XYZ file of C-alpha atoms in Angstrom:
338
model
C -0.175 0.132 -0.023
C 2.645 2.190 0.851
C 4.126 1.825 -2.792
C 1.246 2.140 -3.894
C 1.211 5.887 -2.559
C 4.515 6.628 -3.021
C 4.101 6.261 -6.614
C 0.623 8.119 -6.558
C 3.369 10.899 -4.553
C 5.911 10.590 -7.673
C 3.194 10.681 -10.331
C 1.703 14.112 -8.162
C 5.252 15.697 -8.365
C 5.418 15.274 -11.472
C 2.614 16.480 -12.619
C 3.274 19.571 -10.530
C 6.487 20.330 -12.230
C 5.002 19.648 -15.705
C 2.532 22.479 -14.595
C 5.322 24.729 -13.793
C 7.017 24.006 -17.257
C 3.790 24.806 -18.979
C 3.690 28.031 -17.034
C 7.145 29.104 -18.113
C 6.343 28.044 -21.710
C 3.238 30.311 -21.716
C 5.288 33.471 -20.655
C 8.071 32.707 -23.382
C 5.345 32.454 -25.297
C 4.065 35.636 -23.788
C 6.984 37.536 -23.829
C 8.207 36.249 -27.575
C 4.967 38.543 -28.750
C 6.294 41.260 -26.780
C 9.546 41.420 -28.644
C 11.214 40.840 -25.145
C 14.684 38.604 -24.887
C 15.091 35.042 -24.194
C 15.987 32.157 -25.896
C 12.624 31.280 -27.396
C 11.960 34.524 -28.360
C 10.124 35.146 -31.794
C 12.870 37.560 -33.672
C 10.589 40.277 -35.264
C 10.626 40.629 -39.210
C 11.563 43.484 -40.717
C 10.765 44.307 -44.588
C 13.274 46.807 -46.649
C 12.223 47.451 -49.526
C 14.292 49.898 -51.868
C 13.653 51.315 -54.912
C 16.808 50.690 -56.698
C 20.488 50.759 -56.644
C 22.813 53.906 -56.267
C 25.139 55.407 -53.731
C 22.591 57.295 -51.727
C 19.975 54.646 -51.527
C 22.701 52.410 -50.346
C 23.705 54.741 -47.945
C 20.175 54.838 -46.741
C 20.106 51.633 -46.164
C 23.010 51.084 -43.927
C 22.857 53.733 -41.709
C 19.110 52.636 -40.530
C 20.638 48.701 -40.651
C 23.366 50.444 -38.441
C 20.826 52.472 -35.999
C 18.838 49.424 -35.027
C 22.380 47.127 -34.571
C 23.743 49.809 -32.357
C 20.312 49.529 -30.248
C 20.292 45.997 -29.727
C 18.615 44.929 -33.023
C 20.451 42.867 -34.615
C 19.904 41.031 -37.860
C 19.494 36.959 -36.968
C 18.848 37.713 -33.193
C 16.396 40.081 -32.057
C 15.244 40.720 -35.470
C 14.859 39.260 -38.959
C 15.630 41.857 -42.199
C 14.157 40.937 -45.445
C 15.961 43.120 -47.948
C 14.128 43.088 -51.265
C 15.647 45.441 -54.444
C 13.395 46.733 -57.243
C 15.971 47.408 -59.575
C 13.845 50.497 -60.639
C 10.918 48.394 -61.422
C 7.366 49.033 -60.488
C 6.099 45.433 -60.930
C 8.955 44.415 -58.568
C 7.824 47.043 -56.045
C 4.583 45.447 -55.969
C 5.703 41.918 -55.648
C 7.689 42.877 -53.105
C 4.793 44.441 -50.916
C 3.034 41.637 -51.595
C 5.457 39.852 -49.917
C 5.869 41.917 -47.639
C 2.056 42.052 -46.762
C 1.487 38.241 -46.664
C 4.745 37.736 -44.655
C 2.875 40.031 -42.025
C 5.668 41.739 -41.556
C 6.633 43.895 -37.988
C 7.765 46.929 -40.043
C 8.655 48.107 -43.382
C 11.331 50.014 -44.458
C 10.509 51.475 -47.931
C 13.706 53.571 -49.591
C 12.496 56.167 -52.308
C 9.410 57.460 -52.648
C 8.219 54.818 -55.687
C 8.514 52.349 -53.240
C 6.624 54.021 -50.169
C 3.894 54.697 -52.625
C 3.645 50.790 -53.734
C 3.757 49.357 -50.039
C 1.635 52.264 -48.536
C -1.066 51.318 -51.133
C -1.323 47.845 -49.816
C -1.406 47.923 -46.632
C -2.578 50.059 -43.785
C -1.669 47.517 -40.679
C 2.129 47.332 -41.011
C 3.748 50.046 -39.322
C 6.147 52.095 -42.628
C 8.908 54.218 -42.379
C 10.329 55.666 -45.233
C 13.122 57.029 -46.002
C 14.950 58.838 -49.338
C 11.434 60.765 -49.936
C 10.946 64.326 -50.660
C 7.856 65.059 -49.526
C 5.479 62.654 -48.152
C 2.584 64.841 -48.223
C 2.523 65.886 -52.212
C 3.508 61.876 -52.617
C -0.174 60.855 -50.602
C 1.818 58.949 -48.475
C 0.543 61.403 -45.017
C -2.439 63.439 -44.351
C 0.558 66.129 -43.565
C 4.084 65.899 -42.750
C 3.506 67.462 -39.026
C 0.666 64.658 -38.337
C 0.748 61.385 -40.794
C -2.065 59.960 -39.378
C -1.726 57.105 -40.552
C 0.379 53.933 -40.710
C 3.292 56.092 -42.644
C 5.770 58.288 -41.593
C 9.625 58.112 -41.484
C 12.448 61.245 -43.311
C 12.211 62.975 -45.559
C 15.680 64.204 -47.970
C 14.527 67.539 -49.166
C 17.249 69.421 -50.506
C 18.106 73.056 -49.791
C 17.638 73.904 -52.957
C 17.367 77.481 -52.549
C 21.483 77.263 -51.329
C 22.128 74.834 -54.008
C 21.478 77.902 -56.492
C 23.411 79.955 -54.816
C 26.667 77.301 -55.302
C 25.663 77.290 -58.312
C 25.844 81.187 -58.965
C 29.108 81.252 -56.532
C 30.994 78.416 -58.757
C 29.854 79.948 -62.254
C 29.377 83.582 -62.003
C 28.963 83.914 -65.598
C 25.694 81.787 -65.890
C 22.952 82.724 -67.703
C 20.903 80.284 -68.377
C 20.404 77.174 -65.882
C 19.056 73.337 -67.093
C 17.658 70.994 -64.846
C 17.307 67.896 -65.233
C 15.109 65.380 -63.510
C 12.478 62.370 -64.338
C 8.972 63.022 -65.381
C 7.808 60.324 -63.233
C 8.851 60.890 -60.025
C 6.945 62.909 -57.651
C 9.531 63.994 -55.810
C 11.387 64.913 -58.865
C 9.028 67.077 -60.285
C 8.595 68.967 -56.892
C 11.975 69.886 -56.857
C 12.353 71.199 -60.203
C 9.576 73.069 -59.632
C 11.292 74.625 -56.048
C 14.646 74.869 -58.660
C 12.832 77.054 -61.227
C 11.705 79.281 -58.891
C 15.322 80.369 -57.192
C 16.463 80.408 -60.392
C 14.144 82.930 -61.838
C 14.280 84.880 -58.638
C 18.126 84.858 -59.148
C 17.461 86.629 -62.733
C 18.067 83.248 -64.822
C 16.677 81.601 -67.216
C 15.441 78.375 -66.760
C 15.477 75.378 -69.154
C 14.620 72.007 -68.490
C 15.107 68.287 -69.894
C 12.959 65.416 -68.359
C 13.180 61.935 -68.906
C 11.155 58.454 -68.519
C 13.470 56.571 -67.518
C 17.238 56.154 -67.784
C 17.448 55.246 -71.686
C 16.600 58.474 -72.267
C 19.303 60.209 -70.141
C 22.204 60.523 -72.766
C 19.837 62.310 -75.606
C 18.032 64.746 -72.429
C 21.921 65.368 -71.673
C 23.231 66.093 -75.281
C 20.138 68.266 -76.312
C 20.359 70.462 -72.600
C 24.009 71.391 -72.530
C 23.763 73.318 -76.220
C 20.948 75.132 -74.360
C 22.449 76.322 -71.247
C 25.543 77.368 -69.134
C 25.271 75.248 -66.174
C 23.004 72.352 -65.076
C 21.274 71.275 -62.039
C 20.217 67.782 -61.149
C 17.999 67.003 -58.195
C 17.692 63.953 -56.341
C 16.433 61.794 -59.149
C 16.809 58.008 -58.508
C 17.336 57.883 -62.449
C 19.702 60.280 -62.704
C 21.444 59.387 -59.520
C 22.240 56.202 -61.326
C 22.466 57.319 -64.840
C 25.314 59.831 -63.684
C 28.329 58.712 -65.091
C 26.303 59.070 -68.569
C 25.699 62.614 -67.986
C 28.935 63.104 -66.964
C 30.107 62.174 -70.222
C 28.188 64.684 -72.018
C 28.993 67.546 -69.684
C 32.245 67.494 -69.021
C 33.075 67.254 -72.512
C 30.668 70.128 -73.202
C 32.309 71.885 -70.135
C 29.180 72.171 -68.876
C 29.435 71.940 -64.605
C 26.169 69.981 -62.853
C 25.296 70.752 -59.433
C 23.858 67.937 -58.072
C 21.431 67.092 -54.956
C 23.655 64.881 -53.205
C 27.062 63.629 -52.650
C 26.642 60.251 -54.467
C 25.758 62.066 -57.869
C 29.483 63.995 -57.416
C 30.819 61.309 -56.778
C 30.258 59.836 -60.165
C 30.708 62.642 -62.009
C 28.839 65.842 -60.958
C 30.900 68.913 -60.124
C 29.407 70.206 -57.094
C 26.654 70.017 -54.139
C 25.534 71.014 -50.472
C 23.704 68.012 -49.805
C 22.338 65.492 -47.773
C 23.978 62.779 -45.879
C 21.989 60.122 -46.298
C 23.802 57.478 -44.228
C 22.794 60.585 -41.522
C 19.677 59.910 -42.697
C 19.128 56.354 -42.677
C 20.389 56.068 -39.171
C 17.705 59.144 -38.226
C 15.007 56.364 -39.421
C 16.626 53.520 -37.376
C 15.964 55.545 -34.471
C 12.603 56.186 -35.162
C 12.122 52.341 -36.011
C 13.578 51.331 -32.804
C 10.857 53.398 -30.873
C 7.898 51.742 -32.901
C 9.325 48.416 -32.288
C 10.334 49.030 -28.888
C 5.944 50.513 -28.814
C 7.308 53.920 -27.609
C 5.279 55.119 -30.640
C 3.319 54.749 -33.801
C 4.291 56.044 -37.114
C 0.462 57.752 -37.177
C 1.998 60.700 -34.524
C 5.828 60.752 -35.462
C 6.216 64.151 -37.951
C 8.178 63.569 -40.775
C 12.015 64.146 -39.686
C 14.232 66.431 -41.817
C 18.272 66.444 -42.094
C 19.819 69.290 -39.783
C 23.077 68.966 -41.499
C 24.546 69.495 -45.009
C 27.934 68.777 -46.544
C 29.781 70.914 -49.301
C 30.854 68.070 -51.804
C 33.353 69.094 -54.899
C 34.891 67.092 -57.142
C 38.727 67.940 -58.175
C 38.676 65.988 -60.864
C 35.981 67.368 -62.394
C 36.602 71.008 -62.270
C 39.903 70.318 -63.812
C 38.456 69.094 -66.812
C 36.251 72.014 -67.670
C 38.430 74.074 -66.626
C 36.773 76.028 -63.751
C 38.244 77.533 -60.789
C 37.135 76.943 -57.240
C 36.768 79.868 -54.643
C 39.361 79.790 -52.036
C 37.126 79.492 -49.257
C 35.633 76.247 -50.823
C 38.734 74.935 -51.674
C 38.425 72.866 -48.067
C 35.721 70.766 -49.869
C 37.674 69.702 -52.750
C 37.577 65.748 -53.003
C 40.995 65.109 -55.009
C 41.041 61.982 -57.085
C 37.816 62.087 -58.282
């Protein structure tokens, strides 16, 4: 009889231990859904959709991932990053966006306006942060830049366009006609061209423009506009950013200086810029993502943030090739060997 009792007692202890273990499993499951630490914690799924590959967008992506890592969100540990590049193709954007929605991403980073518009058109539930977007409001991504109101927020790459025009005049004081090249289908480029036109005309200069629909049109547009102007401005346009070597091949031969929207375009053959540091902008976006992942904020109440610092960059090799002398107070910004 005692043996039976001991057996029952043993079974009771085992059952109690199983119950305790079960409670532990339930707690682990709960912490998993809250994104807290633990061996069985579920990794958060972060989708990144990049419109195309060029230095500015690449830098923004790298800065974003660096900010996550610096705050404990390391790919393969607390998070799993699903990085997708649409290679400038709208149908690819749609497919990638569907993928993120189907996989129930916990957060999506969209890099560039077309990427943001694509994923925002697919979901109102998944938190979306975008970067390298010039104006979220005009792109119809938010109710307003100060109060987004939906599931989208992020950082703008709006340029100091007036100051860039002042730089153009300083580098090319004899310029009378300024050409602007941009992609007619990119909302961010259309807005920047409009602002550039206003700034150019306010300076008493003549505005000339050449637009393209895709990269195949770039060379012809460049060859056309160099015969109509004394200097060229190219905003932060994705098509032109990826095709700057083509533009430079035409403009350098014609000895026409090109002021660009950002430094990556200067690296690829533009003359100069006063522009955004895209790695810093991506990092700034990553800090916004950390707040969302921690449950401290939602896109609806996060105002669109802009860059606070702008950097000069001047391509010394291009200046030499087109015979342009850099003013003494700007010589410190000349990048040699470009």
